XYZ file of C-alpha atoms in Angstrom:
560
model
C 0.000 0.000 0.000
C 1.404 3.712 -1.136
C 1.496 6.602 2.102
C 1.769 9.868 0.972
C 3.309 11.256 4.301
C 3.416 14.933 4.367
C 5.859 16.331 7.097
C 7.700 18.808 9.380
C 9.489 19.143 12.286
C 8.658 21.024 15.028
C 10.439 21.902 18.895
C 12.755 18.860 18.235
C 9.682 16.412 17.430
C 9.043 14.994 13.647
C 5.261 14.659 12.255
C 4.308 12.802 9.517
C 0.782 12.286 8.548
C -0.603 9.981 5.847
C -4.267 10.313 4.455
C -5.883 7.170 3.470
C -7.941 7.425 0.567
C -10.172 5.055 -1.654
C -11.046 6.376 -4.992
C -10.490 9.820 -3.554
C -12.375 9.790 -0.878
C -10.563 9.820 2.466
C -10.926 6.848 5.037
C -8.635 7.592 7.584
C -5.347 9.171 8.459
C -1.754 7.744 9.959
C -0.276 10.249 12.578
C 3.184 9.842 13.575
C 5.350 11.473 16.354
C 8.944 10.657 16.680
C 12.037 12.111 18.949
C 15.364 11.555 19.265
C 14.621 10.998 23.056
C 11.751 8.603 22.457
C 12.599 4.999 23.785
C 8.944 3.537 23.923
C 6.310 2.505 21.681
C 2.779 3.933 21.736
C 0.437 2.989 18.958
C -3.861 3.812 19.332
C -5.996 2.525 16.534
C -9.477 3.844 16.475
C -12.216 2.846 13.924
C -15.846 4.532 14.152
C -18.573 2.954 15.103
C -21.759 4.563 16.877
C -23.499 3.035 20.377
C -26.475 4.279 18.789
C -30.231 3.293 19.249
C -30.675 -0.860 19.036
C -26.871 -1.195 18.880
C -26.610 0.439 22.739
C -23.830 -0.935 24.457
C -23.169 -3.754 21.004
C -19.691 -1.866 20.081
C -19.209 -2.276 23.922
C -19.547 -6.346 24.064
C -18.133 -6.241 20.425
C -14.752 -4.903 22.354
C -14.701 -7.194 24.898
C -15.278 -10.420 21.893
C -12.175 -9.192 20.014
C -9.728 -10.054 22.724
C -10.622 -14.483 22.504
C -7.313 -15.052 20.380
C -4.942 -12.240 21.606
C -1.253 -14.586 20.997
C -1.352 -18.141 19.936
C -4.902 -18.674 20.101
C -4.915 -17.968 23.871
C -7.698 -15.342 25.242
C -6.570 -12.185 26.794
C -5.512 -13.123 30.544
C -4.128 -16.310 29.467
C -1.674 -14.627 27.286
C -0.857 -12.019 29.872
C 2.688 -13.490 30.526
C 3.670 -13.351 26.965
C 2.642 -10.322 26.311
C 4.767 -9.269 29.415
C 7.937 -11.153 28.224
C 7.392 -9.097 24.805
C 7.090 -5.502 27.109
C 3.477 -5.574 25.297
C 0.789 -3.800 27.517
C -2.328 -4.372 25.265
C -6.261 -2.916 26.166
C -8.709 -1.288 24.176
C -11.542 1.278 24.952
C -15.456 2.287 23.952
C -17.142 5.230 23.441
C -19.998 6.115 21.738
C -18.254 7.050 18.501
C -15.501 4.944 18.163
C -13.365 1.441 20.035
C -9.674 2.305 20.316
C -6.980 -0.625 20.688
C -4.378 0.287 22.693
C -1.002 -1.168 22.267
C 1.921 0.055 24.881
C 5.967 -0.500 24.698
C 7.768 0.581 27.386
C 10.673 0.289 25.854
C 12.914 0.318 22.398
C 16.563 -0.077 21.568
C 18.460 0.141 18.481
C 20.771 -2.622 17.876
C 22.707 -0.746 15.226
C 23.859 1.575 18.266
C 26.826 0.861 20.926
C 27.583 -2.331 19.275
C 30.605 -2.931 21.506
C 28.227 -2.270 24.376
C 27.524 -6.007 25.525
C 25.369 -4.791 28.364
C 23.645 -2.787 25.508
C 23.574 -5.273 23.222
C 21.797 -7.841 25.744
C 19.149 -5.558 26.033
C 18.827 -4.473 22.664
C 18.018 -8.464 22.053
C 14.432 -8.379 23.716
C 13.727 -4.433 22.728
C 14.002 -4.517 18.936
C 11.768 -2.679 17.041
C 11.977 -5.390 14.312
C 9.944 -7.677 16.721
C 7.807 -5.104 17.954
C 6.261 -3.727 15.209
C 5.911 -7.366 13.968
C 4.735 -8.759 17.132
C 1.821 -5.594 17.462
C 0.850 -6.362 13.568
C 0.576 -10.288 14.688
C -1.940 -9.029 17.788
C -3.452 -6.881 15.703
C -4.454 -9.299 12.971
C -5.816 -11.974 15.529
C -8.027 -9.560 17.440
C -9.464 -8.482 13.909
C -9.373 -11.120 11.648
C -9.690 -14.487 14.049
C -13.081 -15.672 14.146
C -15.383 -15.311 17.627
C -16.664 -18.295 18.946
C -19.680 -18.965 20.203
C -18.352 -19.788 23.469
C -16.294 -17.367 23.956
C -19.156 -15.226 22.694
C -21.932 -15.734 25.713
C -19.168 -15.835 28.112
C -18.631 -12.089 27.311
C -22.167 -11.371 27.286
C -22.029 -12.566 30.782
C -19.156 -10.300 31.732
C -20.388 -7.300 29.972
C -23.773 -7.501 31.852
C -22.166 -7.829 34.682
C -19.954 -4.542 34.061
C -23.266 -3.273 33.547
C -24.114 -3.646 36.851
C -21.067 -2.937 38.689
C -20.771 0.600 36.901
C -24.345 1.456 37.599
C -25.814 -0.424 40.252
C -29.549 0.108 41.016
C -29.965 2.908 38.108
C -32.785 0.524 36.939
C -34.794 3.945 35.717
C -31.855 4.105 32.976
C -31.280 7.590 34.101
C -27.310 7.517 34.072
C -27.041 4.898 31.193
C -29.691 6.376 29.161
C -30.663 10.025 30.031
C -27.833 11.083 31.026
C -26.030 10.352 27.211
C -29.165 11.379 25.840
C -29.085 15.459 27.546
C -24.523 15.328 26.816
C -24.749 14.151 22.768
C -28.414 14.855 22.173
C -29.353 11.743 20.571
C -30.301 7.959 22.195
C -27.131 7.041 22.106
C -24.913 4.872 25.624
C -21.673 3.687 25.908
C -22.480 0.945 28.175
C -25.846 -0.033 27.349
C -29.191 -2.293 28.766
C -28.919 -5.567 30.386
C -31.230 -6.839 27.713
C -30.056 -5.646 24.565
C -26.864 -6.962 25.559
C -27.967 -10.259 26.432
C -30.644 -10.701 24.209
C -28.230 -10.102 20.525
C -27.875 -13.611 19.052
C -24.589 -15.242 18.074
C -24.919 -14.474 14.578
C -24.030 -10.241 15.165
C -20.634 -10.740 16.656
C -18.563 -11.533 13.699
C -20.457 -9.767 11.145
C -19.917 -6.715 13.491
C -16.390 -7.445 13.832
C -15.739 -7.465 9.897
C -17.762 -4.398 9.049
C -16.244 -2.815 12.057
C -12.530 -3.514 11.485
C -12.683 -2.784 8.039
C -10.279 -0.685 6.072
C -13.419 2.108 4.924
C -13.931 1.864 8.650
C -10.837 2.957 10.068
C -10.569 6.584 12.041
C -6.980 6.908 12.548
C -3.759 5.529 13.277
C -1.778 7.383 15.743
C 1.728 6.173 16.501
C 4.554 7.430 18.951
C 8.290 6.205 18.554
C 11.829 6.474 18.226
C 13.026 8.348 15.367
C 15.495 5.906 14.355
C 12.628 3.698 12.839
C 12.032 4.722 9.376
C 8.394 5.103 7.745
C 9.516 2.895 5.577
C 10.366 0.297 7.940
C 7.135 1.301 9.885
C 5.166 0.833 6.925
C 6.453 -2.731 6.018
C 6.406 -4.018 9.502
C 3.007 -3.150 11.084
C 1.118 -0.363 8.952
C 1.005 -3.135 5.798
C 0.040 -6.334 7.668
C -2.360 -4.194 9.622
C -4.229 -3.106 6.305
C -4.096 -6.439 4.689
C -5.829 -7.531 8.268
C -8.804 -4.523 7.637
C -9.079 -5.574 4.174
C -9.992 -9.214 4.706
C -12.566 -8.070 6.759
C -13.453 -5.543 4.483
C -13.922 -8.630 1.778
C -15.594 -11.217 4.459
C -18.124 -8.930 5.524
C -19.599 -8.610 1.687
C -19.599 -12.256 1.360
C -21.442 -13.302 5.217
C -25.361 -14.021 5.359
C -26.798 -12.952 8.198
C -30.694 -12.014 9.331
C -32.288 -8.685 8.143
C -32.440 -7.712 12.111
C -28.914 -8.268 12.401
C -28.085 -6.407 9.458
C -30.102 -3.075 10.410
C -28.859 -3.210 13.833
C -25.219 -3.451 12.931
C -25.486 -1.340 9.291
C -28.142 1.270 9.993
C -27.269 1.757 13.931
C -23.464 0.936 14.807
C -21.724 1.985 11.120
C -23.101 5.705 11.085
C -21.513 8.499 12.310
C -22.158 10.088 14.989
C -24.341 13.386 15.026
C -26.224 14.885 17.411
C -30.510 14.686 16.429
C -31.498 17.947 14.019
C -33.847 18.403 16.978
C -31.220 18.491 19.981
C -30.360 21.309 21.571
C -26.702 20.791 20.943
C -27.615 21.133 16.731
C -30.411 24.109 17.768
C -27.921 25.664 19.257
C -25.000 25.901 16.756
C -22.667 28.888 17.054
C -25.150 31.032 19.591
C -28.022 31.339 16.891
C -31.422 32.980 17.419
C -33.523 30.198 16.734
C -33.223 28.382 19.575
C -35.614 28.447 23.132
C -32.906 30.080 25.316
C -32.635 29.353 29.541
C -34.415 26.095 28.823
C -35.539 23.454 31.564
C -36.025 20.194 30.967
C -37.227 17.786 33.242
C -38.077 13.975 31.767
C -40.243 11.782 34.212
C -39.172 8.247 34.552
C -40.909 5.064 35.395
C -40.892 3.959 39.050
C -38.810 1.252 39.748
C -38.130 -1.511 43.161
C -35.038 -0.797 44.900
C -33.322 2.230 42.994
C -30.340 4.355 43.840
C -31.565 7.538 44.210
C -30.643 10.246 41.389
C -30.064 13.942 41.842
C -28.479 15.481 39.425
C -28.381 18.525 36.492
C -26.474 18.600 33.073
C -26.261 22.457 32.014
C -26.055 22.444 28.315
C -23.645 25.252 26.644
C -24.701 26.356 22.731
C -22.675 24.394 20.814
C -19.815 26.258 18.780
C -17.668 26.176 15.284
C -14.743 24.432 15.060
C -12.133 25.026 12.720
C -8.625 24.137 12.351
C -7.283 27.104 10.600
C -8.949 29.003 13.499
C -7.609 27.220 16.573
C -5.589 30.567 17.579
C -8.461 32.827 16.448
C -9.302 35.425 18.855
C -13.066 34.905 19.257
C -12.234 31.184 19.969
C -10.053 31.450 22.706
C -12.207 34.211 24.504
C -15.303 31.493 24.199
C -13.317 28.530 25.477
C -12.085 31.863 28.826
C -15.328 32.484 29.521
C -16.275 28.568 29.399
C -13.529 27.669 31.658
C -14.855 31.305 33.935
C -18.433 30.073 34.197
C -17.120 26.741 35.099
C -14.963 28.459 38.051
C -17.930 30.919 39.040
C -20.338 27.480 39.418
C -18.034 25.755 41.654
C -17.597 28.342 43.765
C -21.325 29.167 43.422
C -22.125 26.190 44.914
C -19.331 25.505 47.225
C -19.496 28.948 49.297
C -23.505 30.913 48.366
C -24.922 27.800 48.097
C -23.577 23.970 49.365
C -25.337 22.580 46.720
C -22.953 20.014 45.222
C -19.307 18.750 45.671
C -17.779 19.817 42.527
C -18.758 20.870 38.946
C -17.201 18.811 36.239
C -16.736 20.120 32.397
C -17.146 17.619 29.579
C -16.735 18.152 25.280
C -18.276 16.467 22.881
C -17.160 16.620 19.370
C -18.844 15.524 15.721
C -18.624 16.515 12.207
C -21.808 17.313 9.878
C -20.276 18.847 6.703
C -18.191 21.288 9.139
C -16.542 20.272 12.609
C -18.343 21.376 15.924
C -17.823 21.204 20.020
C -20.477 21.198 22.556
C -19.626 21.184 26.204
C -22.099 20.216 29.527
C -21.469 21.459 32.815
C -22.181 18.681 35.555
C -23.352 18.638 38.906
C -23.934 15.805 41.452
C -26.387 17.438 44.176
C -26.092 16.826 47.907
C -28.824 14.646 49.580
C -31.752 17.088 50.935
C -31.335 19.483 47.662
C -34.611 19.650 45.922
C -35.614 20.502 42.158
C -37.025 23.811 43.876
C -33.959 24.270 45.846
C -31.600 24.289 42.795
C -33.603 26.229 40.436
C -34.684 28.937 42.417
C -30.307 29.176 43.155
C -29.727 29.343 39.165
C -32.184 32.504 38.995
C -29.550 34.031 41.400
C -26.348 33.035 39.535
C -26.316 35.347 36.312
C -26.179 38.233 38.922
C -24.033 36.595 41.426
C -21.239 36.566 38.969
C -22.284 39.999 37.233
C -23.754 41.695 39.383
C -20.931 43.726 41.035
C -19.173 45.258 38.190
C -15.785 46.021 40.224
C -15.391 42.601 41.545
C -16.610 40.740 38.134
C -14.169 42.694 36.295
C -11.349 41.949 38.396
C -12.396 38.295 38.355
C -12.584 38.707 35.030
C -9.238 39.856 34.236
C -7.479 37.120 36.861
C -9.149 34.595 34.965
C -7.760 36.091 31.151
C -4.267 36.330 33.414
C -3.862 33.234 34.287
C -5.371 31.463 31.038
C -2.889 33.274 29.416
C -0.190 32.465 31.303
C -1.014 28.495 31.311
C -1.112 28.488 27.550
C 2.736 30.028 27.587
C 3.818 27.460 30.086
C 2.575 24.713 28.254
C 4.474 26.018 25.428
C 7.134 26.267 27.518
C 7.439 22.825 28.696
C 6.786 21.211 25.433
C 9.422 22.482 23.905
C 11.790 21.762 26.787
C 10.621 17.840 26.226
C 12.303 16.418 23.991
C 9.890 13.301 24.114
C 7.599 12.541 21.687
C 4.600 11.329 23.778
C 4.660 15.328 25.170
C 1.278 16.895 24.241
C -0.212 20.098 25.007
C -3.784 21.240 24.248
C -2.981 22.817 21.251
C -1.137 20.026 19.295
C -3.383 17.404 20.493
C -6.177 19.763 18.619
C -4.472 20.640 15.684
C -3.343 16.614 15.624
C -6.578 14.867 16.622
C -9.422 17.422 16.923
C -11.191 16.156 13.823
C -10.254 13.028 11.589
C -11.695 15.226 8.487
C -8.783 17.664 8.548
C -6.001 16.408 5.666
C -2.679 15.704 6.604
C -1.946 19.214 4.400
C -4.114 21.108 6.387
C -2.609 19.783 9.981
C 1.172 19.966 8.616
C -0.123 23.543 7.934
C -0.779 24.600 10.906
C 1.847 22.866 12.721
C 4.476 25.183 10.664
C 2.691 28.270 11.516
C 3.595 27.110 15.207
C 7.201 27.755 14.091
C 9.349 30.525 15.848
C 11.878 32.864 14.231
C 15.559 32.228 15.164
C 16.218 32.786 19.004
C 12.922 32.995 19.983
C 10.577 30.564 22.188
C 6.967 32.030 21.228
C 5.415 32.275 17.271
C 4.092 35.466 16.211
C 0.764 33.606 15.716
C 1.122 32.391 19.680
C 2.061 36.139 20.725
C -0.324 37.656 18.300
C -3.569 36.055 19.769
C -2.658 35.120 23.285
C -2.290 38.776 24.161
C -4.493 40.984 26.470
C -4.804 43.764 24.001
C -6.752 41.212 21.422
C -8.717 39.084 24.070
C -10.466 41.853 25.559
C -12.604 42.005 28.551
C -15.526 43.163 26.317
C -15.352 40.317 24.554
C -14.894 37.573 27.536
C -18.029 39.304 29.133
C -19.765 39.486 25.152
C -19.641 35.178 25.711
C -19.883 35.080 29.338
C -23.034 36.280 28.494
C -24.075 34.891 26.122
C -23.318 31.053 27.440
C -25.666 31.949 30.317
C -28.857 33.630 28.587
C -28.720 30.441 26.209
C -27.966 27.498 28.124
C -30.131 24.624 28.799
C -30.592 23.304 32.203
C -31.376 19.586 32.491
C -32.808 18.533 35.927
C -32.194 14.727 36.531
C -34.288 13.347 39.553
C -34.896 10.121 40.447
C -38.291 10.967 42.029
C -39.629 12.763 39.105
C -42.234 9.775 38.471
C -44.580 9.392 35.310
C -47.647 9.362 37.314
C -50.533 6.983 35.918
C -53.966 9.402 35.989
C -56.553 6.829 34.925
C -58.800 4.913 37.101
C -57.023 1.732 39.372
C -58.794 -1.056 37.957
C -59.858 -4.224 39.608
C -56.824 -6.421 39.643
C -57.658 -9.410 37.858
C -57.849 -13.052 39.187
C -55.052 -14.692 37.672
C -52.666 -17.452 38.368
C -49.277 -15.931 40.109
C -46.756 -17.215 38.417
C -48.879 -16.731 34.857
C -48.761 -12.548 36.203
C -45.173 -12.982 37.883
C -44.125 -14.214 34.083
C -45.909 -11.450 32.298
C -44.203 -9.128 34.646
C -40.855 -10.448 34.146
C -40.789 -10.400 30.078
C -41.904 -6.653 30.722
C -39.890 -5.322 33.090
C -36.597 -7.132 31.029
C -37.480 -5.708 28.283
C -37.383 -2.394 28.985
C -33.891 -2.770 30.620
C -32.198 -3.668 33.526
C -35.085 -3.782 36.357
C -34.535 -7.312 37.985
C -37.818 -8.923 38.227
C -40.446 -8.249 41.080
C -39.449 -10.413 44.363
C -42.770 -11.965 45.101
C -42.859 -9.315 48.076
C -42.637 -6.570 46.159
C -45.523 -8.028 43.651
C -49.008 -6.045 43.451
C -50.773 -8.810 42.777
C -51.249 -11.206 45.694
C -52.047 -14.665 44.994
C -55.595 -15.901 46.496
């Protein structure tokens, strides 16, 4: 297979990014990071897939299938010491939008260096990169290619509904594993999943998933760390080539299997999308502060009652989603959005640590998608404290806007601490990455020039990457000192999104004890055989997801 690799150099590191194309089209992209320093091995390789619908929680148990013939035909734990012996730590992780393998080297040695170093020489014996790009394309092509069994198959199931429950123990209202995703990404989308839909998906889905899945029109991207003494070429010869001939047996199995219609729409229409927020959400509403969206929002969704739940109390706060753009990373407007993200963020916690000891802590998190452009939406979390009622918390928001505002001497001196010390992070970061002399070294900024969006050619990256480049004796780029500077990111503007972020957000309220109440008449409870009911029950409640089935204590109908 050909790589175009398009590259530059930067504070002592080397990039090289590849684009992989079919017909013109891009697939995927190979991102590479090496350093003279670098003596390890890190290698991530994601391909998209979507939790989405009836495949919630499928890419999840998919995951877990992959790893039944990790070396040798051994499953994952049984292969642990080999992997050890090769300095192989190997895992792989879910989201919503994609499963990332993991593969870790701690370390690797050139033989071609100190050759009259025995001691060196010894080592160099078990830490070639010869073996360990071969040994990571061998692991590689058995989690992909090797076929599932069915054995190995329900014994996951098993484990993976048991996960369920460990993560989320008595949320059998679905709030965390199904509201919650649904108010962050704005579709029905989870991670993790139901009980039943994980149990309940026949044999047949796992390896059709796992061929459509790790496929070579399937792939995200490829992102590699490593010693610059190992050549692309060699790199492409010893893992990136067996890896693709890997994806595109699976790419030609998966066109040849025969497998039911439902299997087909669940794994076709539901896991190989992309993802995308609904054209209904608030997230899409919302794009880049618009006027066309219901601003200060409250939703509050009523669940069904449920035996023996953990109580919920909780609130997602909803930020209008924004642009995102690579060639505008260092624009002005963006960087005093993301200071007056990370300000409101500050002014909640201490909202409602000091006025009002609502909550432990408010959390931040960022979702990303791409539909035709790239965009970011961000949800500020809160956990509430036991006694805190709906009435309590809402009636508190009414009084944050001017809590923060309110006092224009003390806001604006908050203000400009907050634009001080942003600032001043961002330059330390700089700082220290290009004192490291690693390659694994990231800062905010490369990671989302590097990985912010898969849609972004290698040109456009390599692009900006050079921009980051400073003149001769000198630490900072103009385009660094030209837009992280106090003159351009003006209080005016901070407070112009400060603003803005609060008269449009959306405020989620997440109680358990908001119940969908049931208006019509009790009827007369029929006279029925227990276990006939206790059955009925049972298929009901497991269908709708993880509530366990009545105890006969808990049963409304008694038998007679």
């Amino acid at each position: 297979m050909k790589f175009n690799w398009v590259e530059t150099e930067l504070t002592g590191k080397e990039f090289a990014i590849a684009d992989i194309t079919n017909n013109g089209n891009k697939e995927g992209q190979v991102i590479v990071i090496r350093s003279a320093k670098e003596d390890s091995i890190q290698v991530n390789v994601r391909h998209h897939v979507y939790s989405y619908n009836k495949a919630v929680g499928l890419p999840h148990l998919l995951e877990h299938c992959i790893f039944g013939t990790v070396w040798n035909g051994k499953p994952m734990f049984e292969a642990m010491s080999e992997l050890a012996n090769m300095g192989i730590d190997l895992n792989a992780g879910t989201s919503i939008k994609d499963i990332c393998v993991q593969m870790d080297v701690s370390k690797c040695m050139d033989e071609n260096k100190y050759k009259n170093d025995a001691v060196y020489q010894k080592m160099a014996e078990s830490s070639r990169y010869t073996d360990i790009f071969n040994n990571l394309a061998q692991i590689c092509k058995n989690l992909y290619v090797n076929k599932i069994s069915e054995e190995y198959f329900n014994k996951e199931k098993s484990i993976v509904s048991s996960e369920l429950e460990q993560r989320h123990p008595g949320d059998k209202q679905n709030i965390k594993k199904f509201t919650v995703p649904l108010c962050l990404y704005g579709d029905k989308v989870s991670a993790i999943g139901s009980r039943w839909n994980i149990l309940n998906i026949p044999y047949e889905f796992i390896n059709y998933a796992r061929t459509r899945v790790f496929s070579k029109e399937n792939l995200k991207t490829i992102e590699i760390i490593m010693p610059n003494f190992v050549s692309l070429e060699d790199l492409e010869n010893l893992f990136l080539n067996p890896l693709f001939d890997a994806l595109e047996s699976n790419s030609k199995e998966s066109r040849t299997m025969t497998v039911s219609k439902e299997v087909k729409e669940i794994v076709d229409e539901n896991m190989m999308i992309r993802y995308a927020p609904s054209n209904k959400s608030f997230q899409m509403e919302s794009i880049g502060f618009n006027n066309h969206f219901k601003r200060g929002q409250v939703f509050t969704p009523k669940f069904k009652k449920a035996f023996n739940t953990v109580p919920v109390r909780g609130v997602i706060i909803n930020v209008p989603t924004t642009k995102y753009d690579i060639n505008s990373i260092l624009n002005v407007d963006d960087i005093a959005c993301q200071l007056a993200i990370n300000f409101i963020n500050n002014e909640l916690n201490r909202f409602y640590r000091e006025k009002y000891p609502y909550s432990y802590g408010v959390s931040m998190m960022t979702t990303a998608w791409r539909h035709k452009k790239n965009y970011g939406a961000r949800s500020f979390i809160l956990e509430l404290n036991d006694g805190v009622s709906q009435e309590d918390f809402l009636n508190s928001i009414k009084e944050f806007n001017d809590y923060v505002t309110g006092d224009a001497g003390s806001y604006n001196k908050r203000l400009t601490e907050a634009r001080r010390i942003h600032i001043e992070n961002f330059k330390k970061q700089w700082h220290s990455y290009n004192m490291s002399e690693f390659a694994g070294m990231r800062t905010d900024l490369i990671v989302q020039i590097l990985f912010g969006s898969y849609a972004d050619s290698a040109e456009e990256k390599i692009a900006v990457l050079n921009s980051l480049k400073a003149e001769d004796g000198m630490l900072f780029p103009k385009v660094i000192t030209d837009s992280y500077n106090e003159s351009k990111v003006t209080l005016a503007l901070i407070d112009e999104y400060v603003k803005k972020i609060i008269d449009g957000w959306k405020i989620n309220m997440l109680f358990s004890e908001n119940v969908i109440e049931d208006n019509e008449e009790p009827k007369k409870e029929p006279k029925k055989e227990f276990k006939k009911e206790f059955k009925k029950e049972f298929k009901k409640d497991f269908k709708s997801g993880d509530k366990k089935p009545y105890k006969k204590n808990d049963k409304p109908y008694k038998k007679k």
